[in-house]
PDB file of C-alpha atoms and ligand atoms in Angstrom:
ATOM      1  CA  MET A  30       5.546  11.717  -4.151  1.00 93.00           C
ATOM      2  CA  ILE A  31       6.363   8.325  -3.209  1.00 97.00           C
ATOM      3  CA  LYS A  32       3.072   7.201  -0.432  1.00 98.00           C
ATOM      4  CA  ILE A  33       3.598   3.817   1.518  1.00 98.00           C
ATOM      5  CA  HIS A  34       0.598   3.085   2.888  1.00 98.00           C
ATOM      6  CA  PHE A  35       0.621   0.246   5.597  1.00 98.00           C
ATOM      7  CA  LEU A  36      -1.893  -1.949   5.465  1.00 98.00           C
ATOM      8  CA  GLY A  37      -0.529  -5.069   8.105  1.00 98.00           C
ATOM      9  CA  THR A  38       2.715  -4.621  10.005  1.00 97.00           C
ATOM     10  CA  CYS A  39       2.470  -7.886  11.839  1.00 96.00           C
ATOM     11  CA  SER A  40       4.614 -11.199  11.276  1.00 95.00           C
ATOM     12  CA  GLY A  41       2.580 -14.074  11.680  1.00 94.00           C
ATOM     13  CA  THR A  42       1.711 -14.240  14.826  1.00 92.00           C
ATOM     14  CA  GLU A  43      -1.800 -15.609  16.449  1.00 93.00           C
ATOM     15  CA  PRO A  44      -3.931 -13.035  16.286  1.00 94.00           C
ATOM     16  CA  MET A  45      -3.054  -9.594  17.638  1.00 94.00           C
ATOM     17  CA  PRO A  46      -5.748  -6.538  18.893  1.00 93.00           C
ATOM     18  CA  ASN A  47      -5.586  -4.162  15.533  1.00 93.00           C
ATOM     19  CA  MET A  48      -3.025  -5.933  13.464  1.00 96.00           C
ATOM     20  CA  HIS A  49      -3.012  -7.832  10.493  1.00 97.00           C
ATOM     21  CA  HIS A  50      -0.614 -10.294   8.970  1.00 97.00           C
ATOM     22  CA  SER A  51       2.223  -7.846   6.315  1.00 97.00           C
ATOM     23  CA  SER A  52       1.403  -6.354   3.658  1.00 98.00           C
ATOM     24  CA  TYR A  53       2.164  -2.740   2.584  1.00 98.00           C
ATOM     25  CA  VAL A  54       1.343  -0.392  -1.101  1.00 98.00           C
ATOM     26  CA  ILE A  55       3.763   1.572  -2.802  1.00 98.00           C
ATOM     27  CA  GLU A  56       1.749   4.975  -4.403  1.00 98.00           C
ATOM     28  CA  TYR A  57       3.928   6.131  -7.370  1.00 98.00           C
ATOM     29  CA  GLU A  58       2.730   8.687 -10.669  1.00 97.00           C
ATOM     30  CA  ASP A  59      -1.602   7.208  -9.646  1.00 96.00           C
ATOM     31  CA  ARG A  60      -0.240   3.402  -9.055  1.00 97.00           C
ATOM     32  CA  LEU A  61      -0.638   0.642  -6.872  1.00 98.00           C
ATOM     33  CA  TYR A  62       2.508  -2.035  -6.571  1.00 98.00           C
ATOM     34  CA  TRP A  63       1.751  -3.797  -3.290  1.00 98.00           C
ATOM     35  CA  LEU A  64       4.256  -6.156  -2.011  1.00 98.00           C
ATOM     36  CA  ASP A  65       2.936  -9.241  -0.138  1.00 98.00           C
ATOM     37  CA  ALA A  66      -1.323 -10.081   0.309  1.00 98.00           C
ATOM     38  CA  GLY A  67      -1.344 -10.480   4.147  1.00 97.00           C
ATOM     39  CA  GLU A  68      -4.869 -11.912   5.993  1.00 96.00           C
ATOM     40  CA  ASN A  69      -7.095  -8.431   5.132  1.00 94.00           C
ATOM     41  CA  CYS A  70      -5.229  -6.164   2.688  1.00 98.00           C
ATOM     42  CA  ILE A  71      -7.594  -5.793   0.182  1.00 98.00           C
ATOM     43  CA  HIS A  72     -10.918  -4.898   3.104  1.00 97.00           C
ATOM     44  CA  ARG A  73      -8.370  -2.322   4.359  1.00 97.00           C
ATOM     45  CA  ALA A  74      -6.849  -1.108   0.942  1.00 98.00           C
ATOM     46  CA  TYR A  75     -10.526  -0.693  -0.422  1.00 97.00           C
ATOM     47  CA  THR A  76     -12.450   0.605   2.706  1.00 97.00           C
ATOM     48  CA  SER A  77      -9.671   3.170   3.207  1.00 96.00           C
ATOM     49  CA  GLY A  78     -10.419   4.169  -0.237  1.00 96.00           C
ATOM     50  CA  LEU A  79      -6.978   3.710  -2.314  1.00 97.00           C
ATOM     51  CA  ASP A  80      -7.988   3.300  -5.965  1.00 97.00           C
ATOM     52  CA  VAL A  81      -6.834  -0.398  -6.552  1.00 98.00           C
ATOM     53  CA  MET A  82      -8.317  -0.725  -9.807  1.00 98.00           C
ATOM     54  CA  LYS A  83      -4.923   1.179 -10.064  1.00 98.00           C
ATOM     55  CA  THR A  84      -3.166  -1.538  -8.775  1.00 98.00           C
ATOM     56  CA  GLU A  85       0.163  -2.433 -11.787  1.00 98.00           C
ATOM     57  CA  ALA A  86       1.169  -5.398 -10.157  1.00 98.00           C
ATOM     58  CA  VAL A  87       1.551  -7.186  -7.332  1.00 98.00           C
ATOM     59  CA  PHE A  88       4.977  -8.688  -5.955  1.00 98.00           C
ATOM     60  CA  ILE A  89       4.927 -11.559  -2.787  1.00 98.00           C
ATOM     61  CA  THR A  90       8.061 -12.096  -1.663  1.00 98.00           C
ATOM     62  CA  HIS A  91       7.567 -16.066  -0.284  1.00 97.00           C
ATOM     63  CA  PRO A  92       4.370 -18.348   0.309  1.00 97.00           C
ATOM     64  CA  HIS A  93       3.508 -18.067   3.385  1.00 97.00           C
ATOM     65  CA  ILE A  94       0.249 -17.302   5.046  1.00 97.00           C
ATOM     66  CA  ASP A  95       1.299 -14.189   6.917  1.00 97.00           C
ATOM     67  CA  HIS A  96       2.090 -12.903   3.627  1.00 98.00           C
ATOM     68  CA  VAL A  97      -0.585 -14.289   1.011  1.00 98.00           C
ATOM     69  CA  GLY A  98      -3.137 -15.306   3.716  1.00 98.00           C
ATOM     70  CA  GLY A  99      -5.358 -12.370   1.583  1.00 98.00           C
ATOM     71  CA  LEU A 100      -4.186 -13.105  -1.649  1.00 98.00           C
ATOM     72  CA  ALA A 101      -7.743 -15.356  -2.371  1.00 98.00           C
ATOM     73  CA  ASN A 102     -10.169 -12.806  -0.962  1.00 98.00           C
ATOM     74  CA  MET A 103      -8.264  -9.963  -3.194  1.00 98.00           C
ATOM     75  CA  LEU A 104      -8.439 -11.839  -6.308  1.00 98.00           C
ATOM     76  CA  HIS A 105     -12.994 -12.437  -4.721  1.00 98.00           C
ATOM     77  CA  CYS A 106     -12.445  -8.760  -4.170  1.00 98.00           C
ATOM     78  CA  PHE A 107     -11.032  -7.847  -7.740  1.00 98.00           C
ATOM     79  CA  GLU A 108     -13.483 -10.393  -9.233  1.00 97.00           C
ATOM     80  CA  LYS A 109     -16.351  -8.718  -8.145  1.00 97.00           C
ATOM     81  CA  LEU A 110     -15.592  -5.356  -8.297  1.00 97.00           C
ATOM     82  CA  VAL A 111     -14.963  -6.042 -12.656  1.00 97.00           C
ATOM     83  CA  VAL A 112     -18.198  -8.073 -12.508  1.00 97.00           C
ATOM     84  CA  ARG A 113     -21.051  -6.504 -10.172  1.00 96.00           C
ATOM     85  CA  ILE A 114     -19.139  -2.963 -10.202  1.00 96.00           C
ATOM     86  CA  GLY A 115     -18.247  -2.872 -13.266  1.00 96.00           C
ATOM     87  CA  LYS A 116     -14.684  -1.032 -12.695  1.00 97.00           C
ATOM     88  CA  ARG A 117     -11.676  -2.483 -14.724  1.00 97.00           C
ATOM     89  CA  PHE A 118      -7.897  -2.292 -14.139  1.00 96.00           C
ATOM     90  CA  ASP A 119      -7.043   0.750 -14.927  1.00 92.00           C
ATOM     91  CA  ASN A 120      -3.994  -0.950 -17.422  1.00 88.00           C
ATOM     92  CA  GLY A 121      -5.810  -2.665 -19.943  1.00 90.00           C
ATOM     93  CA  ASN A 122      -7.775  -4.891 -17.309  1.00 95.00           C
ATOM     94  CA  SER A 123      -4.605  -6.726 -16.410  1.00 97.00           C
ATOM     95  CA  LEU A 124      -3.329  -7.966 -13.324  1.00 98.00           C
ATOM     96  CA  PRO A 125       0.651  -9.265 -13.222  1.00 98.00           C
ATOM     97  CA  ILE A 126       1.300 -11.364  -9.187  1.00 98.00           C
ATOM     98  CA  TYR A 127       4.791 -11.900  -9.257  1.00 98.00           C
ATOM     99  CA  PHE A 128       3.953 -15.036  -7.244  1.00 98.00           C
ATOM    100  CA  PRO A 129       7.998 -17.713  -6.839  1.00 96.00           C
ATOM    101  CA  GLU A 130       4.988 -20.335  -6.065  1.00 94.00           C
ATOM    102  CA  SER A 131       3.585 -22.341  -9.176  1.00 94.00           C
ATOM    103  CA  ASN A 132       1.872 -25.053  -7.359  1.00 95.00           C
ATOM    104  CA  VAL A 133       0.426 -22.827  -4.481  1.00 97.00           C
ATOM    105  CA  PHE A 134      -0.770 -19.844  -6.688  1.00 97.00           C
ATOM    106  CA  SER A 135      -2.666 -22.132  -7.969  1.00 97.00           C
ATOM    107  CA  ALA A 136      -4.052 -23.439  -4.961  1.00 97.00           C
ATOM    108  CA  VAL A 137      -5.132 -19.631  -4.131  1.00 98.00           C
ATOM    109  CA  LEU A 138      -6.491 -19.650  -7.547  1.00 98.00           C
ATOM    110  CA  THR A 139      -9.044 -22.407  -6.579  1.00 97.00           C
ATOM    111  CA  ILE A 140      -9.640 -21.114  -3.349  1.00 97.00           C
ATOM    112  CA  ALA A 141     -10.707 -17.063  -4.412  1.00 98.00           C
ATOM    113  CA  LYS A 142     -13.038 -19.419  -6.982  1.00 97.00           C
ATOM    114  CA  SER A 143     -14.759 -22.225  -4.508  1.00 96.00           C
ATOM    115  CA  LYS A 144     -13.507 -24.654  -7.151  1.00 96.00           C
ATOM    116  CA  PRO A 145      -9.805 -25.044  -9.424  1.00 96.00           C
ATOM    117  CA  ALA A 146      -9.391 -22.990 -11.317  1.00 97.00           C
ATOM    118  CA  THR A 147      -7.033 -20.958 -14.027  1.00 97.00           C
ATOM    119  CA  VAL A 148      -5.921 -17.592 -14.629  1.00 98.00           C
ATOM    120  CA  LYS A 149      -8.284 -18.293 -17.179  1.00 97.00           C
ATOM    121  CA  ASP A 150     -11.524 -18.198 -15.081  1.00 97.00           C
ATOM    122  CA  PHE A 151     -11.440 -14.333 -14.037  1.00 98.00           C
ATOM    123  CA  HIS A 152     -13.326 -11.712 -15.966  1.00 97.00           C
ATOM    124  CA  PHE A 153      -9.482  -9.676 -15.956  1.00 98.00           C
ATOM    125  CA  ASP A 154      -6.615 -10.763 -17.082  1.00 98.00           C
ATOM    126  CA  LEU A 155      -4.671 -11.977 -14.453  1.00 98.00           C
ATOM    127  CA  ILE A 156      -1.000 -12.791 -15.386  1.00 98.00           C
ATOM    128  CA  HIS A 157       0.855 -15.623 -12.946  1.00 98.00           C
ATOM    129  CA  ARG A 158       4.851 -14.338 -12.985  1.00 97.00           C
ATOM    130  CA  GLU A 159       7.710 -16.574 -11.565  1.00 95.00           C
ATOM    131  CA  VAL A 160      10.172 -14.720  -9.946  1.00 97.00           C
ATOM    132  CA  GLY A 161      13.792 -15.111 -10.688  1.00 96.00           C
ATOM    133  CA  ASP A 162      16.900 -12.776  -9.428  1.00 97.00           C
ATOM    134  CA  GLY A 163      16.871  -9.903 -12.061  1.00 97.00           C
ATOM    135  CA  VAL A 164      14.770  -7.606 -13.040  1.00 98.00           C
ATOM    136  CA  ILE A 165      11.941  -8.597 -13.126  1.00 98.00           C
ATOM    137  CA  PHE A 166       9.765  -5.514 -13.939  1.00 98.00           C
ATOM    138  CA  ASP A 167      10.047  -2.474 -16.116  1.00 98.00           C
ATOM    139  CA  ASN A 168       7.302   0.148 -17.014  1.00 96.00           C
ATOM    140  CA  GLY A 169       9.394   3.134 -17.513  1.00 96.00           C
ATOM    141  CA  ASN A 170       8.768   4.818 -14.530  1.00 96.00           C
ATOM    142  CA  VAL A 171       8.760   2.038 -11.852  1.00 98.00           C
ATOM    143  CA  ARG A 172      11.906  -1.038 -11.619  1.00 98.00           C
ATOM    144  CA  VAL A 173      11.804  -3.722  -9.881  1.00 98.00           C
ATOM    145  CA  THR A 174      15.330  -6.014  -9.133  1.00 98.00           C
ATOM    146  CA  ALA A 175      14.528  -9.111  -7.132  1.00 98.00           C
ATOM    147  CA  GLN A 176      17.638 -11.164  -4.980  1.00 97.00           C
ATOM    148  CA  HIS A 177      16.675 -14.438  -3.305  1.00 96.00           C
ATOM    149  CA  ASN A 178      17.153 -14.907   0.039  1.00 95.00           C
ATOM    150  CA  THR A 179      17.760 -18.460   2.513  1.00 91.00           C
ATOM    151  CA  HIS A 180      14.122 -17.339   4.993  1.00 91.00           C
ATOM    152  CA  LEU A 181      12.155 -20.896   3.252  1.00 88.00           C
ATOM    153  CA  GLY A 182      15.884 -23.193   3.659  1.00 88.00           C
ATOM    154  CA  ILE A 183      19.344 -23.026   2.287  1.00 88.00           C
ATOM    155  CA  ASP A 184      18.722 -25.817  -0.517  1.00 90.00           C
ATOM    156  CA  GLU A 185      18.594 -24.527  -4.133  1.00 88.00           C
ATOM    157  CA  GLU A 186      14.800 -25.283  -4.451  1.00 88.00           C
ATOM    158  CA  SER A 187      13.669 -23.710  -1.220  1.00 85.00           C
ATOM    159  CA  GLN A 188      15.891 -21.047  -2.756  1.00 86.00           C
ATOM    160  CA  LYS A 189      13.624 -20.292  -5.812  1.00 91.00           C
ATOM    161  CA  HIS A 190      10.688 -19.561  -3.216  1.00 92.00           C
ATOM    162  CA  ALA A 191      11.455 -16.522  -1.438  1.00 95.00           C
ATOM    163  CA  PHE A 192      13.339 -13.303  -2.553  1.00 97.00           C
ATOM    164  CA  SER A 193      13.508  -9.399  -1.159  1.00 98.00           C
ATOM    165  CA  TYR A 194      12.536  -7.081  -3.734  1.00 98.00           C
ATOM    166  CA  LEU A 195      14.506  -3.664  -4.672  1.00 98.00           C
ATOM    167  CA  PHE A 196      11.867  -0.578  -6.186  1.00 98.00           C
ATOM    168  CA  GLU A 197      13.660   2.251  -8.256  1.00 98.00           C
ATOM    169  CA  LEU A 198      11.522   5.250  -8.580  1.00 98.00           C
ATOM    170  CA  GLY A 199      11.184   8.149  -8.512  1.00 96.00           C
ATOM    171  CA  GLY A 200      14.980   8.391  -8.582  1.00 96.00           C
ATOM    172  CA  LYS A 201      14.821   6.842  -4.909  1.00 97.00           C
ATOM    173  CA  ARG A 202      16.392   2.986  -3.869  1.00 98.00           C
ATOM    174  CA  VAL A 203      13.311   1.467  -1.158  1.00 98.00           C
ATOM    175  CA  VAL A 204      14.685  -1.987  -0.587  1.00 98.00           C
ATOM    176  CA  ALA A 205      11.747  -4.633   1.012  1.00 97.00           C
ATOM    177  CA  SER A 206      13.150  -6.742   2.968  1.00 95.00           C
ATOM    178  CA  GLY A 207      10.397  -9.848   2.951  1.00 92.00           C
ATOM    179  CA  ASP A 208      11.667 -12.204   5.102  1.00 93.00           C
ATOM    180  CA  VAL A 209      15.762 -12.750   5.469  1.00 94.00           C
ATOM    181  CA  ARG A 210      17.724 -15.346   7.491  1.00 93.00           C
ATOM    182  CA  SER A 211      19.959 -12.460   7.864  1.00 91.00           C
ATOM    183  CA  PRO A 212      20.405  -8.544   7.613  1.00 93.00           C
ATOM    184  CA  SER A 213      23.082  -9.845   5.136  1.00 93.00           C
ATOM    185  CA  GLU A 214      21.288 -10.984   2.580  1.00 95.00           C
ATOM    186  CA  LEU A 215      20.001  -7.855   1.339  1.00 96.00           C
ATOM    187  CA  LYS A 216      23.649  -6.426   0.313  1.00 95.00           C
ATOM    188  CA  PRO A 217      23.280  -6.792  -2.961  1.00 95.00           C
ATOM    189  CA  LEU A 218      19.961  -4.849  -2.819  1.00 97.00           C
ATOM    190  CA  LEU A 219      21.911  -2.003  -1.469  1.00 95.00           C
ATOM    191  CA  LEU A 220      24.691  -2.142  -3.214  1.00 93.00           C
ATOM    192  CA  GLY A 221      23.769   1.090  -5.307  1.00 90.00           C
ATOM    193  CA  GLY A 222      22.314   2.749  -2.250  1.00 93.00           C
ATOM    194  CA  CYS A 223      19.219   2.731  -0.619  1.00 97.00           C
ATOM    195  CA  ASP A 224      16.914   6.131   0.093  1.00 97.00           C
ATOM    196  CA  LEU A 225      14.734   3.810   2.592  1.00 97.00           C
ATOM    197  CA  LEU A 226      14.885   0.111   3.872  1.00 96.00           C
ATOM    198  CA  ILE A 227      11.301  -1.249   5.064  1.00 97.00           C
ATOM    199  CA  MET A 228      13.046  -3.925   7.619  1.00 94.00           C
ATOM    200  CA  GLU A 229      11.004  -7.207   9.203  1.00 92.00           C
ATOM    201  CA  THR A 230      11.106  -7.402  12.759  1.00 85.00           C
ATOM    202  CA  GLY A 231       9.478 -10.797  13.129  1.00 77.00           C
ATOM    203  CA  HIS A 232      12.555 -12.783  12.700  1.00 80.00           C
ATOM    204  CA  HIS A 233      15.885 -10.067  13.809  1.00 80.00           C
ATOM    205  CA  LYS A 234      16.776  -8.729  17.269  1.00 81.00           C
ATOM    206  CA  VAL A 235      15.737  -4.362  17.078  1.00 81.00           C
ATOM    207  CA  SER A 236      19.781  -3.484  17.598  1.00 83.00           C
ATOM    208  CA  ASP A 237      21.206  -6.323  15.317  1.00 86.00           C
ATOM    209  CA  VAL A 238      18.764  -4.176  12.666  1.00 87.00           C
ATOM    210  CA  LEU A 239      19.668  -0.759  13.730  1.00 85.00           C
ATOM    211  CA  ASP A 240      23.791  -2.093  13.412  1.00 89.00           C
ATOM    212  CA  PHE A 241      23.091  -3.059   9.762  1.00 92.00           C
ATOM    213  CA  ALA A 242      21.964  -0.308   8.326  1.00 91.00           C
ATOM    214  CA  LYS A 243      24.194   1.812   9.661  1.00 88.00           C
ATOM    215  CA  GLU A 244      27.124  -0.367   8.284  1.00 90.00           C
ATOM    216  CA  GLU A 245      24.800   0.489   4.975  1.00 92.00           C
ATOM    217  CA  GLY A 246      24.892   3.558   4.876  1.00 89.00           C
ATOM    218  CA  VAL A 247      20.056   3.824   4.504  1.00 95.00           C
ATOM    219  CA  GLY A 248      19.157   6.836   4.806  1.00 96.00           C
ATOM    220  CA  SER A 249      15.974   5.931   6.364  1.00 96.00           C
ATOM    221  CA  LEU A 250      14.482   2.330   7.468  1.00 95.00           C
ATOM    222  CA  ILE A 251      10.473   1.312   8.804  1.00 96.00           C
ATOM    223  CA  PHE A 252      10.374  -1.508  10.865  1.00 94.00           C
ATOM    224  CA  THR A 253       7.624  -4.225   9.860  1.00 96.00           C
ATOM    225  CA  HIS A 254       6.443  -7.843  10.635  1.00 95.00           C
ATOM    226  CA  HIS A 255       6.725  -7.405  14.057  1.00 94.00           C
ATOM    227  CA  GLY A 256       8.128 -10.431  16.204  1.00 91.00           C
ATOM    228  CA  ARG A 257       7.951 -11.147  19.830  1.00 90.00           C
ATOM    229  CA  GLU A 258      10.079  -8.653  20.274  1.00 88.00           C
ATOM    230  CA  MET A 259       8.603  -5.497  18.922  1.00 90.00           C
ATOM    231  CA  LEU A 260       5.154  -6.747  20.243  1.00 92.00           C
ATOM    232  CA  GLU A 261       6.190  -7.695  23.896  1.00 92.00           C
ATOM    233  CA  ARG A 262       8.234  -5.148  24.620  1.00 91.00           C
ATOM    234  CA  ARG A 263       6.982  -2.043  22.420  1.00 90.00           C
ATOM    235  CA  ALA A 264       8.193   0.660  24.733  1.00 92.00           C
ATOM    236  CA  GLU A 265      11.935  -0.160  25.602  1.00 91.00           C
ATOM    237  CA  CYS A 266      11.863  -0.668  21.276  1.00 89.00           C
ATOM    238  CA  GLU A 267      10.482   1.896  20.862  1.00 91.00           C
ATOM    239  CA  GLU A 268      13.706   3.883  23.252  1.00 92.00           C
ATOM    240  CA  LYS A 269      15.500   2.200  21.100  1.00 88.00           C
ATOM    241  CA  ILE A 270      15.483   3.333  17.410  1.00 90.00           C
ATOM    242  CA  ALA A 271      14.775   6.375  18.716  1.00 91.00           C
ATOM    243  CA  ALA A 272      18.350   6.540  20.210  1.00 91.00           C
ATOM    244  CA  ALA A 273      19.931   5.072  17.063  1.00 88.00           C
ATOM    245  CA  SER A 274      17.705   7.212  14.754  1.00 89.00           C
ATOM    246  CA  ALA A 275      19.287  10.600  16.528  1.00 90.00           C
ATOM    247  CA  SER A 276      22.588   9.088  16.907  1.00 87.00           C
ATOM    248  CA  SER A 277      23.302   8.098  13.457  1.00 87.00           C
ATOM    249  CA  GLY A 278      20.875  10.753  11.693  1.00 90.00           C
ATOM    250  CA  ILE A 279      19.087   7.852  10.147  1.00 92.00           C
ATOM    251  CA  PRO A 280      15.002   8.767  10.438  1.00 94.00           C
ATOM    252  CA  MET A 281      13.692   5.486  12.031  1.00 93.00           C
ATOM    253  CA  TYR A 282      10.100   4.319  11.634  1.00 94.00           C
ATOM    254  CA  ILE A 283       7.853   2.025  13.552  1.00 94.00           C
ATOM    255  CA  ALA A 284       5.288   0.642  11.472  1.00 96.00           C
ATOM    256  CA  PHE A 285       1.839   0.418  11.984  1.00 96.00           C
ATOM    257  CA  ASP A 286      -1.828  -1.262  10.505  1.00 97.00           C
ATOM    258  CA  GLY A 287      -2.675   2.265   8.946  1.00 97.00           C
ATOM    259  CA  MET A 288      -0.053   4.827   8.834  1.00 97.00           C
ATOM    260  CA  ASP A 289       1.209   6.124   5.643  1.00 98.00           C
ATOM    261  CA  HIS A 290       4.569   7.321   3.985  1.00 98.00           C
ATOM    262  CA  SER A 291       5.685   9.708   2.434  1.00 97.00           C
ATOM    263  CA  LEU A 292       9.018   9.420   0.678  1.00 94.00           C
TER     264      LEU A 292
HETATM  265 ZN1  LIG B 303       6.500 -13.571   7.756  1.00 89.82          ZN
END
C-alpha cells in the first residue's frame, strides 16, 4: 500500500486560511519519502503522528521559498529529536536530501543551526545530494528518476536547479510535477505510463492540466500547489474536475492540507 500524506497544498501566495506551502510525504513499506519542504511541513507531519525518523530521503524540486521554506525547521526538529529525545533515523541514522542548488542548501544549514554550518554540524549523518537527469535514487523498494524543467528559466544554468520526479514503487509509477513551465515538460517521465500524476495548479489553468492528463493517459490525478484559480474559484474548479473525471473515467482529486491518499 502506498500512502501519500499532504502536509501543505498552497502555492507561494500570501498566507491562506488552513493552508501551507507545498510538501507531501509518500509512505511505502514503512518508510517515508518527502517531496518538497514548504513552511510547517515537519510540524504537521510530526504532530499528526507520522514517525518522521522513518524518513528515507527528502527530494526537493527547486529552491523557491514555497518548496524549501520549512527545510531549516525540519533539520532543527530532527536535531532536537536526536539530541534531546534520543531518537535515531531507522536508516543508519542518516538523512539524504536531494537539493538541486548547493548555495541555497548551505544557507538552509546556516539557518537551521543559527550559525555558519555544514552537514558535519548535525548529530546525524546529513547527506547533501545534487540532482541531475536520470535515476538518482534506488533502495530496492523505491526508484526515483529526475527530469529537469524550465520553471526557473530556459538558460542552461537555471535548468540545473528545477526538477520533476518519477517515483517507481510497488509496481506503480507516481509522477510529481514540482513546478513546471508547461505540463508537456513532464512527458519524459510519463513515457512508461503513469498511475498517478500529482500536478501543481499554481501556474496552469485547470482545464489545460485536464486536457494534458487525458492526452497522456494518466491513471489518476491529484491537484495540489494551488494557485489563484483554485483558491478564488474553488467551486467552479471542482465542477470542471468532476465533469472531466466523469467523462474521462480518470479519478481526479483536489488535495488539501492534511489529506491522505492511498494508491
Ligand atoms: Zn511553487
